[in-house]
Coordinates of C-alpha atoms in Angstrom, one line a residue:
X1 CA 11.2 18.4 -17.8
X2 CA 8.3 20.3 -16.2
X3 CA 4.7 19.4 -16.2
X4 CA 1.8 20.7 -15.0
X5 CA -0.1 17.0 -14.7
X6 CA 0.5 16.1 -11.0
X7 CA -1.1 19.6 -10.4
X8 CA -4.1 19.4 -12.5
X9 CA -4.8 15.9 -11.9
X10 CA -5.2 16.9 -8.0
X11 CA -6.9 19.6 -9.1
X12 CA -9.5 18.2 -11.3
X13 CA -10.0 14.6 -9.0
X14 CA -10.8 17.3 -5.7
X15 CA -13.2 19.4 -8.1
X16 CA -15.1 16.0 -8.6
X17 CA -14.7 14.7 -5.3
X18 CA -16.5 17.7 -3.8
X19 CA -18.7 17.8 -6.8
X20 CA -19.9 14.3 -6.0
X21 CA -20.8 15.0 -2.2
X22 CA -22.1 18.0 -3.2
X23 CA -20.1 20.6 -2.0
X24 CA -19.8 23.3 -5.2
X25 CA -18.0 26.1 -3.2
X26 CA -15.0 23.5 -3.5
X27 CA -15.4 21.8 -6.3
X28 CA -15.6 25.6 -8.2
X29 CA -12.4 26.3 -6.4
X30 CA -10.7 23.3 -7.3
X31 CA -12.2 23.3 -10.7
X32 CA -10.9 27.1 -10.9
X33 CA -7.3 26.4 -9.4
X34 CA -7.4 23.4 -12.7
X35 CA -8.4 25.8 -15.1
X36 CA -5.1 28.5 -13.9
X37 CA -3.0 25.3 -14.1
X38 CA -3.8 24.6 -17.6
X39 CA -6.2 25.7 -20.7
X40 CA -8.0 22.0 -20.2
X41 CA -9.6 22.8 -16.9
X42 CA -12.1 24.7 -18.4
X43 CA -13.5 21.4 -19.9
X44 CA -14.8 20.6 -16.3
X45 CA -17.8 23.2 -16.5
X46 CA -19.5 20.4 -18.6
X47 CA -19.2 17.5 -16.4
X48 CA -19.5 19.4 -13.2
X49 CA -22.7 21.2 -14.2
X50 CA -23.9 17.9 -15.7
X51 CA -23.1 16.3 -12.0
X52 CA -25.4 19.1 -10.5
X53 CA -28.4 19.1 -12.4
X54 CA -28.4 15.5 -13.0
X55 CA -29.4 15.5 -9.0
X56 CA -32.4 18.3 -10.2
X57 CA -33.9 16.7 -13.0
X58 CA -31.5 18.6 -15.6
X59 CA -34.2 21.2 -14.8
X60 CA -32.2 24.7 -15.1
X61 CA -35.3 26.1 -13.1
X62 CA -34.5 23.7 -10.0
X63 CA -30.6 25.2 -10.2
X64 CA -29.7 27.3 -6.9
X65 CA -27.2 29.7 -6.0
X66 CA -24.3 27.0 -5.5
X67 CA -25.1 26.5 -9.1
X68 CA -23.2 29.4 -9.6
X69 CA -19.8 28.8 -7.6
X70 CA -18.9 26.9 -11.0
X71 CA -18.6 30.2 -12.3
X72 CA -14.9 29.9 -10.8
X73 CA -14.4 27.2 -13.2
X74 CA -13.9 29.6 -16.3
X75 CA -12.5 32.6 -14.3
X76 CA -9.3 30.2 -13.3
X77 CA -8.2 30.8 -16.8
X78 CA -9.4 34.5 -17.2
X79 CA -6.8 35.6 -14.6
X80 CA -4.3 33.5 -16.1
X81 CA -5.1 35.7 -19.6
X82 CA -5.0 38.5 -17.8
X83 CA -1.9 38.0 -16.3
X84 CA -0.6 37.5 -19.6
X85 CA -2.2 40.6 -20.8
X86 CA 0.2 42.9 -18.0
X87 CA 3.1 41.1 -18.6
X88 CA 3.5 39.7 -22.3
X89 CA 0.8 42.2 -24.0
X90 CA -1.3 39.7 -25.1
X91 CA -4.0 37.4 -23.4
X92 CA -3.9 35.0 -25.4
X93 CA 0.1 34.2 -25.4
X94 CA -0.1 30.5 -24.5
X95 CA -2.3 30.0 -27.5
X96 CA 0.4 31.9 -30.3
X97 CA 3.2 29.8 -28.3
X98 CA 1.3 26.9 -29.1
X99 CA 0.6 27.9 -32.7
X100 CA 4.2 29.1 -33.6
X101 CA 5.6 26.2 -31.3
X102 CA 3.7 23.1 -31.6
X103 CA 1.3 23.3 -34.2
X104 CA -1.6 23.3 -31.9
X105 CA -4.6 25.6 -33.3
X106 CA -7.9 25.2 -33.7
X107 CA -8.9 23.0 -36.8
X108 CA -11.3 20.5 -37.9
X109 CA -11.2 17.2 -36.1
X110 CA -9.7 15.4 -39.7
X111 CA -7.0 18.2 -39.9
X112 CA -4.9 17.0 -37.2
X113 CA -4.8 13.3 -38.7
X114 CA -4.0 14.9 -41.9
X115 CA -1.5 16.7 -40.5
X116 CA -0.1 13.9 -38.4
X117 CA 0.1 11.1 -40.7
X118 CA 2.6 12.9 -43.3
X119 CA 5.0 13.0 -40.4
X120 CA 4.8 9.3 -40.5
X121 CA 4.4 8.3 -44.2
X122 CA 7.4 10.9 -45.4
X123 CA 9.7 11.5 -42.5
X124 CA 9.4 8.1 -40.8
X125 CA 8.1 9.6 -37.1
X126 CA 6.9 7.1 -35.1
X127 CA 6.0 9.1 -32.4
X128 CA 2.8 9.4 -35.0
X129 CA 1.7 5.7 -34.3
X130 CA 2.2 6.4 -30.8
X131 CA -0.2 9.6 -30.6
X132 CA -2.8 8.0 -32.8
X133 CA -2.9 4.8 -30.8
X134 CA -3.7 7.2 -27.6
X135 CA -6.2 9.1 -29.2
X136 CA -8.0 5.7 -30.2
X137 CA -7.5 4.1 -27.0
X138 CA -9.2 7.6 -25.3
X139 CA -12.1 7.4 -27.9
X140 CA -12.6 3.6 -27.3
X141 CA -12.8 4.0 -23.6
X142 CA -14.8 7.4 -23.7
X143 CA -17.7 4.7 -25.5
X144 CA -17.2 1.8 -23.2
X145 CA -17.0 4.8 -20.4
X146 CA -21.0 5.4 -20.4
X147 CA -22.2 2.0 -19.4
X148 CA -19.3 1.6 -16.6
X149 CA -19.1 4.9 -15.2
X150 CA -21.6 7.9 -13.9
X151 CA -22.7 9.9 -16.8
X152 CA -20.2 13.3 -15.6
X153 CA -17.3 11.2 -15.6
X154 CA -17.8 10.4 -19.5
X155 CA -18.7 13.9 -20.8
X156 CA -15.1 14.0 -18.8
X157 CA -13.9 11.7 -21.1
X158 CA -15.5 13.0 -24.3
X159 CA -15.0 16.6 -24.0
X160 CA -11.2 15.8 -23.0
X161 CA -11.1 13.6 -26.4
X162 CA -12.9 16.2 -28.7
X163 CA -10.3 19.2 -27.7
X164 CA -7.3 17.7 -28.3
X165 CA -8.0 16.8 -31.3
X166 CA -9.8 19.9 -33.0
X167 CA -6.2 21.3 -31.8
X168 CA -4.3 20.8 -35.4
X169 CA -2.4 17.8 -34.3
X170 CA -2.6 14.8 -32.0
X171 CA 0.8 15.3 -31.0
X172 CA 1.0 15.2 -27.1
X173 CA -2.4 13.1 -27.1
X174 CA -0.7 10.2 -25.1
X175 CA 0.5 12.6 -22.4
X176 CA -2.8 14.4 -22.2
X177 CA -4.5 10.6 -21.4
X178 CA -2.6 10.9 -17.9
X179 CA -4.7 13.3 -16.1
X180 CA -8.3 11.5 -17.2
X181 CA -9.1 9.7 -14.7
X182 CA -11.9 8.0 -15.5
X183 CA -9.3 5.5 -17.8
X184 CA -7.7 4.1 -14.7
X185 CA -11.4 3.2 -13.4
X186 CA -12.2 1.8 -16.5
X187 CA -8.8 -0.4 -16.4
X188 CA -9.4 -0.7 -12.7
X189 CA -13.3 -2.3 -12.9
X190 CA -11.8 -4.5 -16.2
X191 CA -8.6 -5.6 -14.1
X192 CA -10.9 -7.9 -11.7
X193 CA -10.6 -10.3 -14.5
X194 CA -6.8 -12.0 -14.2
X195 CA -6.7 -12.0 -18.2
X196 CA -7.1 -8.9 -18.3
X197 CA -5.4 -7.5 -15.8
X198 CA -1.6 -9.5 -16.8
X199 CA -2.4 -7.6 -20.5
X200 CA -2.8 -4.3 -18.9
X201 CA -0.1 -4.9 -16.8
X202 CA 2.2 -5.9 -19.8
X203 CA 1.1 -3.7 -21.9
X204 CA 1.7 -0.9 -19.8
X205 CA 5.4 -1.7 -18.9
X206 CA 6.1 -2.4 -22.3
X207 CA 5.0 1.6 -22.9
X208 CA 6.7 2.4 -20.2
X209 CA 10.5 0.8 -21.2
X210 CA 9.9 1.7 -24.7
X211 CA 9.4 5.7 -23.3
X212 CA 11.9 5.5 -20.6
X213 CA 14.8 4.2 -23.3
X214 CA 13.2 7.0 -26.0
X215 CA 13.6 9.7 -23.0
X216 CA 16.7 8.7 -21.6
X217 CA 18.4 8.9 -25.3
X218 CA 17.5 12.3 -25.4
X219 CA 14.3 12.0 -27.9
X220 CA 11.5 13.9 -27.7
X221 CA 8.6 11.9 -25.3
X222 CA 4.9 13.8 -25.4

């Protein structure tokens, strides 16, 4: 099976890193090669523009011309349209494939639970219960997120919540939660307490067996 997460999540981790120390030629060219890797990477323009004027007031009128290297945030995905435009026809091909393939289309954020849930009440899919629990434990931390972290990192966090979801279906949710980084912070800072860190701990290689033995039998994982 063939991800794009290791990519992104470099990708998306360097566009803060630079971000942070201020240094927008990179973090608009990281941010840019995150937004080719994947349709996601466009959600960075929010906290990355947030991260810059938060050190000028939020004042638009203080911005200055490394404002606009984020500009390479968005344009990431334009060529990857346009390459899909020369070869397939169509710019938007990842987004019918996704339709057609997956379910995912834009929707109101109750339509993908009420198009989840069925799966669970009529057909028995657990992997239902297993989506819905990521997308709670994303929203959950995306809250507890703005008193533990720097502001950026939770628009991160909420922006990366709000698209999934206005996507049709939560399917895919728990493999999504992966490349946001801010969560392993968050579970990081909490782990300093012993309690807390043996629950994470178990918890976590619980999930992990459970996926592992669902993968390895040939079933459908995120």
């Amino acid at each position: 099976s063939l991800y794009t997460e290791s990519l992104f999540l470099f990708a998306s981790v360097a566009a803060f890193y630079y971000a942070r120390r201020d240094k927008w030629a990179l973090a608009g060219a990281f941010g840019f090669l995150a937004s080719l890797t994947r349709i996601t990477g466009l959600l960075l323009v929010v906290p990355l523009a947030y991260e810059y004027l938060s050190r000028r007031s939020l004042s638009l009128s203080r911005a200055r011309p490394a404002f606009l290297w984020l500009a390479l945030v968005p344009a990431g995905l334009i060529c990857y349209m346009g390459y899909l435009y020369f070869s397939f026809g169509s710019p938007l091909a990842f987004a019918e494939t996704q339709a057609s393939g997956w379910g995912h289309e834009f929707t109101p954020i109750v339509g993908s639970f009420t198009h989840d849930v069925p799966f669970l009440l009529d057909q028995s899919e657990v992997w239902v219960v297993y989506e819905l629990a990521a997308t709670a434990l994303l929203a959950a931390l995306a809250i507890f997120s703005f008193k533990m972290l720097p502001r950026s990192y939770s628009l991160y966090m909420l922006a990366s919540l709000i698209f999934p979801v206005l996507g049709g279906t939560t399917k895919s949710t728990s493999r999504y939660l992966l490349v946001i980084f801010p969560i392993f912070i968050i579970l990081a800072l909490w782990s300093k307490d012993k309690t807390a860190r043996l629950a994470i701990t178990g918890v976590s290689l619980a999930l992990l067996c459970l996926s592992t033995v669902v993968f390895a039998s040939g079933r459908w994982v995120a």
